[in-house]
Coordinates of C-alpha atoms and ligand atoms in Angstrom, one line a residue:
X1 CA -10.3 2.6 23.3
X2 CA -11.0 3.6 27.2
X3 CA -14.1 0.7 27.3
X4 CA -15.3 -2.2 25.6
X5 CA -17.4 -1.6 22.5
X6 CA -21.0 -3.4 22.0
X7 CA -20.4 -4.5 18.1
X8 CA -23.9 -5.1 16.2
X9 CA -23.2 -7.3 13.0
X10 CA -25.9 -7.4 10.3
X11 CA -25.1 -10.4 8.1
X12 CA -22.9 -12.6 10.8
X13 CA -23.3 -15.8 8.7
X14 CA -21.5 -14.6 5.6
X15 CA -18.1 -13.8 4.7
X16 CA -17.7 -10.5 6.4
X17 CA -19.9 -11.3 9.3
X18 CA -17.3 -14.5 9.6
X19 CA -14.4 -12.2 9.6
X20 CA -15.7 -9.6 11.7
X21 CA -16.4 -12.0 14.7
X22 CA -12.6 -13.4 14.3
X23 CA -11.4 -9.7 15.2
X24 CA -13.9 -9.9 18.0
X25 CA -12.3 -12.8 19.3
X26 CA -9.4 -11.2 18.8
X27 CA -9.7 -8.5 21.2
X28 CA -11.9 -9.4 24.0
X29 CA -11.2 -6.9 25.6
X30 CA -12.3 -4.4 23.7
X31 CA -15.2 -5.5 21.7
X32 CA -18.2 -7.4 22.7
X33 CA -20.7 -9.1 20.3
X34 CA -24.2 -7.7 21.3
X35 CA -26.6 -8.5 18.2
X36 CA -26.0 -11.1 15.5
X37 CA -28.2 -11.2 12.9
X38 CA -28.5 -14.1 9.8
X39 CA -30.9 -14.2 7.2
X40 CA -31.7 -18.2 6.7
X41 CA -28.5 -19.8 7.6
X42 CA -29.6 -21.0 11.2
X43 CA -27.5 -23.8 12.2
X44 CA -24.1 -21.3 12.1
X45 CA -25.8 -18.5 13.9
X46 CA -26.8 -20.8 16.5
X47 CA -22.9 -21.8 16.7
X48 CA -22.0 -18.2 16.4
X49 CA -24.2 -17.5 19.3
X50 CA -23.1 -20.2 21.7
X51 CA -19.7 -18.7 21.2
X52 CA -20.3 -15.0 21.7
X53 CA -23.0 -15.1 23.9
X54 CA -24.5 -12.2 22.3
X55 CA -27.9 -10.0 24.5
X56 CA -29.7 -10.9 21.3
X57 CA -29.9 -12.8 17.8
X58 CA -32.0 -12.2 15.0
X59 CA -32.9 -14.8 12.2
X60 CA -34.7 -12.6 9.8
X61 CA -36.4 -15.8 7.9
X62 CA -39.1 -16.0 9.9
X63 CA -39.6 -20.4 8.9
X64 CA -36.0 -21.0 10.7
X65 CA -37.3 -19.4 14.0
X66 CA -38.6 -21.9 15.9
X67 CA -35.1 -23.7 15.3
X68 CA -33.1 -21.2 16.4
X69 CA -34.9 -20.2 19.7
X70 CA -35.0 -23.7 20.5
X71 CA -31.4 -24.4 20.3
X72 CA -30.8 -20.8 22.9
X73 CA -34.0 -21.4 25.0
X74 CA -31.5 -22.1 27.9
X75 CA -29.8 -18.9 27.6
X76 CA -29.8 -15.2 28.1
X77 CA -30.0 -14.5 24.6
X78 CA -33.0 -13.2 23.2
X79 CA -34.2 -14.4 19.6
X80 CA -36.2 -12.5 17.6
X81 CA -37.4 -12.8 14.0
X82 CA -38.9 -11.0 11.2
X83 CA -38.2 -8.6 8.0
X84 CA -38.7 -5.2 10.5
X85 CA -36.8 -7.0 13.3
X86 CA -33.2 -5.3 12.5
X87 CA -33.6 -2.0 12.1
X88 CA -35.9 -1.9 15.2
X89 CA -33.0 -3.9 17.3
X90 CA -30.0 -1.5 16.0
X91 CA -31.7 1.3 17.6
X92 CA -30.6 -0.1 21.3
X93 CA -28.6 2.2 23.1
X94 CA -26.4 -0.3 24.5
X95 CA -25.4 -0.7 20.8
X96 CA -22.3 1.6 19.6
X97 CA -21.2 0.2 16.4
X98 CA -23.4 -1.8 13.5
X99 CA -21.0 -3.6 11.0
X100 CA -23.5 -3.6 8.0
X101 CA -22.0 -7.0 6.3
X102 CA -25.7 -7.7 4.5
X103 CA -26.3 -8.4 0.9
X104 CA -27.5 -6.2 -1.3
X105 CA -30.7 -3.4 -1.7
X106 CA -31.6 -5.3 1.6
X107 CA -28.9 -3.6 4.1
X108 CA -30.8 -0.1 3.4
X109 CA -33.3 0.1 6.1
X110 CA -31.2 -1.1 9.1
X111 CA -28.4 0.9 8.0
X112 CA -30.7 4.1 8.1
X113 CA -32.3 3.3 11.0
X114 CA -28.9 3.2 12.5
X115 CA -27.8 6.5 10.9
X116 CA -30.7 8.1 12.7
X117 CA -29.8 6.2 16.0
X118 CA -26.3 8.1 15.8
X119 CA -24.2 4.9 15.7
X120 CA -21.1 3.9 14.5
X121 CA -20.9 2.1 11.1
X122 CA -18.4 -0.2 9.8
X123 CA -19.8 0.0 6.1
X124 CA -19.2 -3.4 4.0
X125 CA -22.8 -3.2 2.6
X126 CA -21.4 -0.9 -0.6
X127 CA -24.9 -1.3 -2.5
X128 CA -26.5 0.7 0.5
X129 CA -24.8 3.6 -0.9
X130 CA -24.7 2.7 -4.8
X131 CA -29.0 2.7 -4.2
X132 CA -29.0 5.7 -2.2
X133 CA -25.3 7.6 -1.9
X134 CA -27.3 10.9 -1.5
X135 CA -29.9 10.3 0.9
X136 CA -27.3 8.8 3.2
X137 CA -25.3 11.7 2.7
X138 CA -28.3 13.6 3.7
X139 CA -28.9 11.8 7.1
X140 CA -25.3 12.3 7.6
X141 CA -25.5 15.8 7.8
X142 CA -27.7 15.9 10.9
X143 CA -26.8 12.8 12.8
X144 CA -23.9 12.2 14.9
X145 CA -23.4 9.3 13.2
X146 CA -20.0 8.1 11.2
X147 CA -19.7 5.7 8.3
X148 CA -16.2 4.0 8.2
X149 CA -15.6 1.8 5.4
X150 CA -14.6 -1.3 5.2
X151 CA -14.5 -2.4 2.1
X152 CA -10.4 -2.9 1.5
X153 CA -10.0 -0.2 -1.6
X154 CA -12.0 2.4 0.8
X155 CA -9.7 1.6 3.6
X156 CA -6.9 2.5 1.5
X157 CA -8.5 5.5 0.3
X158 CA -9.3 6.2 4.0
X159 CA -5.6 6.0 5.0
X160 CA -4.5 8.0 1.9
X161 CA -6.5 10.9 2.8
X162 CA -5.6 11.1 6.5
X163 CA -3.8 14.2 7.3
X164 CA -4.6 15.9 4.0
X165 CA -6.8 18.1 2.7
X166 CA -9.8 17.7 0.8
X167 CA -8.7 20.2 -1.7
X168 CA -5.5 18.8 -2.2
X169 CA -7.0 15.2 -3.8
X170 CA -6.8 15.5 -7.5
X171 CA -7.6 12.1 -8.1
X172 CA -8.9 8.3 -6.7
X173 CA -6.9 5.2 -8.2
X174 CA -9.2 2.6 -7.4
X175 CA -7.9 -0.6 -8.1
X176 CA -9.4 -4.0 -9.2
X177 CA -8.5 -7.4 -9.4
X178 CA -10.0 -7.9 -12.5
X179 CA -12.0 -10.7 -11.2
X180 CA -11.6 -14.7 -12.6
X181 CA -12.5 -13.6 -15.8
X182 CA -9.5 -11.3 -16.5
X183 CA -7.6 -13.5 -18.5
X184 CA -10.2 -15.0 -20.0
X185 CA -10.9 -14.3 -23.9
X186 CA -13.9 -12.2 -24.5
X187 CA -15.6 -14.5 -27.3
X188 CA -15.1 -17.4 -24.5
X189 CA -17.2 -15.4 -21.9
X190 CA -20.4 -16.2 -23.2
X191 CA -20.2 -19.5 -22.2
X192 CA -19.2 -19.1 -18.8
X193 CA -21.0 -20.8 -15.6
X194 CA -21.3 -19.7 -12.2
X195 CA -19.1 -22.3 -11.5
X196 CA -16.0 -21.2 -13.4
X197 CA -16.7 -17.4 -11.8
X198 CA -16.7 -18.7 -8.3
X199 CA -13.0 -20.0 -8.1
X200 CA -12.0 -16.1 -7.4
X201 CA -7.9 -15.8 -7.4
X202 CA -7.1 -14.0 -4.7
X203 CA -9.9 -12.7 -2.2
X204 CA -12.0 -15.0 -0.3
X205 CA -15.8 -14.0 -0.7
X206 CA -19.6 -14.7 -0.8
X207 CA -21.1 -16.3 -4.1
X208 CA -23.0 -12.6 -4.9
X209 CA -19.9 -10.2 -4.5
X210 CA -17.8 -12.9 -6.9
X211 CA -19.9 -12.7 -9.6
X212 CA -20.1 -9.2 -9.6
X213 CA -16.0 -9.3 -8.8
X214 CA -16.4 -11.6 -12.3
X215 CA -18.5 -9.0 -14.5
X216 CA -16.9 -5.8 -12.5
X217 CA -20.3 -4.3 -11.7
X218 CA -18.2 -4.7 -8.1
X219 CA -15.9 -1.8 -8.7
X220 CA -18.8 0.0 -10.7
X221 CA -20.5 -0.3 -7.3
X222 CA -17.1 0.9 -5.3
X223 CA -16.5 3.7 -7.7
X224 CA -20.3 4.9 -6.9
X225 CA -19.2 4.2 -3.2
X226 CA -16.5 6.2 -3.2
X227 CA -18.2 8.8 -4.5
X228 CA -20.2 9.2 -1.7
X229 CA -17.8 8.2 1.2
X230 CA -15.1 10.9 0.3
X231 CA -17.3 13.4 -1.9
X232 CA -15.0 12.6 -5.3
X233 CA -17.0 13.4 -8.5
X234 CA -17.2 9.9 -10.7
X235 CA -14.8 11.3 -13.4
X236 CA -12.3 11.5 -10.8
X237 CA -12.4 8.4 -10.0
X238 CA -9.8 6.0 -12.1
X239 CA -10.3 2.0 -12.1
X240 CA -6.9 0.2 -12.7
X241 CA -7.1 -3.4 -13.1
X242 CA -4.2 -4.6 -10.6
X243 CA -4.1 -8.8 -10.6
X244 CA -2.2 -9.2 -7.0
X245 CA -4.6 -7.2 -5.0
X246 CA -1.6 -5.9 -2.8
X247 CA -1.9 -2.0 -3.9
X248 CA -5.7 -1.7 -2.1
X249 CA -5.7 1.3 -3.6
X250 CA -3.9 4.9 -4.3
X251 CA -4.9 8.4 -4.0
X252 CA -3.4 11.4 -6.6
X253 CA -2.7 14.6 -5.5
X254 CA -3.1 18.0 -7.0
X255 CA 1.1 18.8 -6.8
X256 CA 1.4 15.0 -8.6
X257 CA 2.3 12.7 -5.4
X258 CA 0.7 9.6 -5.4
X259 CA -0.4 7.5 -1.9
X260 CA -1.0 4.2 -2.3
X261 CA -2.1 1.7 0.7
X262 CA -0.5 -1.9 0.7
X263 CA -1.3 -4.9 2.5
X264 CA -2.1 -8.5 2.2
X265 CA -5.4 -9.5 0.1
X266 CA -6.8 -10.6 3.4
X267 CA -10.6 -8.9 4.7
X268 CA -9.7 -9.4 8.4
X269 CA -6.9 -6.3 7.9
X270 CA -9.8 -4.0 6.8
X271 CA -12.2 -5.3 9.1
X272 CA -9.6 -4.4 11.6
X273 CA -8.7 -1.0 10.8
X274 CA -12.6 -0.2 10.3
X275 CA -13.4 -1.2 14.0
X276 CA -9.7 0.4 15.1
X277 CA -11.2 3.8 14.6
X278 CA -11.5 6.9 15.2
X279 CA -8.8 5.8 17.6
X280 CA -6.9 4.3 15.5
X281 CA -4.5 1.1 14.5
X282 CA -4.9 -2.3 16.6
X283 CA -1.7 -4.3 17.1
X284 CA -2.6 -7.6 15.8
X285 CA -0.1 -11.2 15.1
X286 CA -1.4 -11.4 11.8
X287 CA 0.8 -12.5 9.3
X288 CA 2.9 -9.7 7.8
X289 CA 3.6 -9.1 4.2
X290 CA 7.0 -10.0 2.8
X291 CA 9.1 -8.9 -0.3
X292 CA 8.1 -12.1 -1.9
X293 CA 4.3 -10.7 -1.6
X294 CA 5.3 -7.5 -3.1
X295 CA 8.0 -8.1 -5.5
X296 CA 5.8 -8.6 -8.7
X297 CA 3.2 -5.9 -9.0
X298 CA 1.3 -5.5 -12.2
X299 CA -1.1 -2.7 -13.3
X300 CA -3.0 -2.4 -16.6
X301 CA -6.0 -0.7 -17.8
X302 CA -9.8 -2.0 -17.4
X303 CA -10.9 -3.2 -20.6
X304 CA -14.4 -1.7 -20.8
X305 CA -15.5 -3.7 -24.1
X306 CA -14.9 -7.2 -22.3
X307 CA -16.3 -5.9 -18.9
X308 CA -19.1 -3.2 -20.3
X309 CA -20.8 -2.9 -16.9
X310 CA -17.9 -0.8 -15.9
X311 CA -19.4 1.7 -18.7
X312 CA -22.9 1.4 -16.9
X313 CA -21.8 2.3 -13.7
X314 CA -20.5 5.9 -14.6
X315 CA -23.5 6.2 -16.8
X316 CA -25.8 5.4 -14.1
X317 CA -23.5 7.7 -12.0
X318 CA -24.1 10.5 -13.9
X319 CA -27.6 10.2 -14.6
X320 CA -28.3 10.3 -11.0
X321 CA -31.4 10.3 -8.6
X322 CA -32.6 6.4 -8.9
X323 CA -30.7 5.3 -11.9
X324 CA -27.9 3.7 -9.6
X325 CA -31.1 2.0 -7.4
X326 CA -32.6 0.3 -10.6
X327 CA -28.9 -0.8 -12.1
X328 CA -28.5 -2.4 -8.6
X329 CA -31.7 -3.6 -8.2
X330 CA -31.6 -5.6 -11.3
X331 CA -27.9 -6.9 -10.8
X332 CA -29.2 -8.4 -8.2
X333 CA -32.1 -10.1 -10.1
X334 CA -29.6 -11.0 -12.5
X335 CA -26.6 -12.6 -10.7
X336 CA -29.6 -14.7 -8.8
X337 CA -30.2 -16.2 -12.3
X338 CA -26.7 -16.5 -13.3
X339 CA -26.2 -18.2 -9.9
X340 CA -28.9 -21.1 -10.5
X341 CA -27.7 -21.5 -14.5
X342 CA -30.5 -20.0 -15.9
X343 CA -29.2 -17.5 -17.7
X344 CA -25.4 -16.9 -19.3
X345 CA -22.8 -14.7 -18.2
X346 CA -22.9 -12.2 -20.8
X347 CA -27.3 -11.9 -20.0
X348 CA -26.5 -10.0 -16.6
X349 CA -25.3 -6.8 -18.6
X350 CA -28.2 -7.5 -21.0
X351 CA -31.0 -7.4 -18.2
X352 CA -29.3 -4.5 -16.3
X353 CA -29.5 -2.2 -19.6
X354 CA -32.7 -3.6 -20.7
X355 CA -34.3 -2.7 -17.0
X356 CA -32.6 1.2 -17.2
X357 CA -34.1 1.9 -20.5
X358 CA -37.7 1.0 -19.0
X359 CA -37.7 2.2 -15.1
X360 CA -37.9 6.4 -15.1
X361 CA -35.6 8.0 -13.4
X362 CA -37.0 10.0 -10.2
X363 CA -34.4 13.2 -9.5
X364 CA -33.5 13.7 -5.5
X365 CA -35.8 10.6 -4.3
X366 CA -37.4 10.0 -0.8
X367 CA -36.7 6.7 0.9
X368 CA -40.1 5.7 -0.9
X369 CA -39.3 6.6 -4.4
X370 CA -36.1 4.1 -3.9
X371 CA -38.5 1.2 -2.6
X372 CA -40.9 1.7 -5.4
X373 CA -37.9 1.7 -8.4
X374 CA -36.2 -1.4 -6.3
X375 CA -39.4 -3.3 -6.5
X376 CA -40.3 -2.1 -10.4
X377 CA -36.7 -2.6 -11.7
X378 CA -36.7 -6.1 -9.5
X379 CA -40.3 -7.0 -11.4
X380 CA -38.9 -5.6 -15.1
X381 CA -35.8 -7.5 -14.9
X382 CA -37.7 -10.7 -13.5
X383 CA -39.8 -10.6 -16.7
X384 CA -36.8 -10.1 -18.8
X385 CA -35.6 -13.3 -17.8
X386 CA -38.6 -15.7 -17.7
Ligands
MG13 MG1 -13.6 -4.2 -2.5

């Protein structure tokens, strides 16, 4: 990398926006934190901010404003506010890569807006492509801009693929922790709280992508991802429930070989690779694995009974068009619930096949066809639960 690289993080608050700024800080020298962006929580971005010295911070909720420009008003850093403020602040030129690292349906419009603006994307925002996978592919097409991912199995696939050829890939091995309900009896999942999901084994993660790590709508969500990322029809796409996380993922081959990517269960390794290319690797101290990391590997197959979201994913998959946008739309609704106890664990598969019997299905949607399903399958699945 010849010259330092202005870095754009949407979501700098949350767990990748965390980890992303550590790799910053890691390497001064070659990246620069330019725009940090937070939804509500104030207080770190105004820590975050005071450390970086970023040219501009954006706190989207508009009530924690004042508070925030307040706390900078004696620096060079400009604060801005409001629900259209990102995706008109990714478009600065200075800008050359946007680490989406947002929750949910909302990452869309920023991450398009910085499609169009040509930039670099470190991709951890998955749903933006489980909503919309083919219009993003679309915008692809005729913008210089490149998606690298960043979630840890697409990393791996990533790697695998390096060097070969598309025609050559029989098959994606995508594997899965099988979340903190793996070992837990079926009969016994009904009665599980947030609480009990939320002590996740082995990654470190926000409340929202551990509960869906917990019912596996997660890797439904990275199977649609990968989908789009490496243009891999869904029934080539395997999930294998893998409890040390160390095998990130594998890739088949059409002569039978098999590539798999290793490495730590740690987010900072793909969040470095990610921001490494297209140049490539970044030489880092990080703690290296050991044969006592590796020595015990287990594999067994995803039980799609227990975890029937799984099932809803390739179904949604196939049917296409907005189907993916309204299963997302009312995960989201959902996990909320699940998150404040008001409904039970086994209710979030309930409400997401409930809301895709009654949203219709639009076939190769505009960007407005996916906001109008988002807000009807948002105001279906609300109703279900109240
Ligand atoms: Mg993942």
């Amino acid at each position: 990398m010849e010259q330092q690289r202005n870095i754009a993080i949407l979501g700098s608050t949350g767990s990748i926006g965390r980890q992303t700024l550590d790799i910053v800080a890691e390497y001064p020298q070659l990246f620069k934190a330019h725009l940090l962006v937070a939804h509500t929580s104030a207080d770190l971005l105004i820590e975050q901010a005071l450390r970086f010295m970023p040219r501009v911070v954006i706190i989207a909720s508009e009530s924690h404003y004042d508070k925030v420009r307040a706390a900078l008003s004696h620096l060079p850093i400009e604060v801005r506010t409001g629900s259209h403020a990102i995706a008109e602040a990714v478009v600065d030129p200075l800008i050359d890569t946007v680490v989406t690292a947002m929750v949910g349906y909302s990452g869309l419009e920023s991450t398009i807006a910085a499609i169009k603006a040509g930039k670099r994307i470190a991709l951890a925002n998955k749903e933006t492509l489980v909503v919309a996978g083919e219009l993003i592919e679309q915008l692809l097409a005729t913008s210089p801009s490149k998606l690298y991912p960043v979630d840890s199995e697409h990393g791996a696939f990533y790697q695998c693929l390096m060097g070969e050829r598309r025609d050559d890939v029989a098959k994606l091995i995508l594997t899965a922790s099988g979340g903190p309900f793996r070992t837990t009896p079926r009969e016994q999942l009904e009665t599980m709280r947030a609480a009990d999901a939320l002590k996740h084994p082995n990654w470190s993660m926000g409340a929202k992508i551990t509960i869906d790590s917990a019912t596996m709508m997660n890797k439904g969500f990275e199977m649609i991802e990968a989908r789009w990322l490496f243009g891999i029809a869904p029934r080539d796409i395997e999930i294998v429930v893998h409890p040390q996380s160390i095998v990130h993922s594998m890739v088949e081959f059409v002569d039978g070989s098999v590539k798999a990517q290793l490495g730590l269960p740690d987010m900072h390794l793909p969040i470095r690779f990610a921001l490494g290319l297209p140049e490539g690797r970044l030489r880092s101290d990080c703690r290296k694995m050991t044969i006592d990391d590796y020595a015990n590997l287990t594999f067994e197959r995803p039980d799609m009974d227990k975890f029937p979201l799984l099932r809803t994913a390739y179904d949604a998959a196939a049917v296409g068009g907005t189907a993916p946008c309204t299963m997302n739309a009312a995960n989201e609704i959902a996990v909320a619930a699940f998150l404040h106890d008001k409904i039970g664990f086994n209710d979030i598969y309930r409400i997401i096949e409930r809301t895709l019997t009654r949203v219709p299905v639009i076939q190769h949607p505009t960007y407005n066809d996916f906001v109008a399903t988002n807000e009807e399958a948002r105001r279906i699945a609300v109703s279900l639960i109240d």
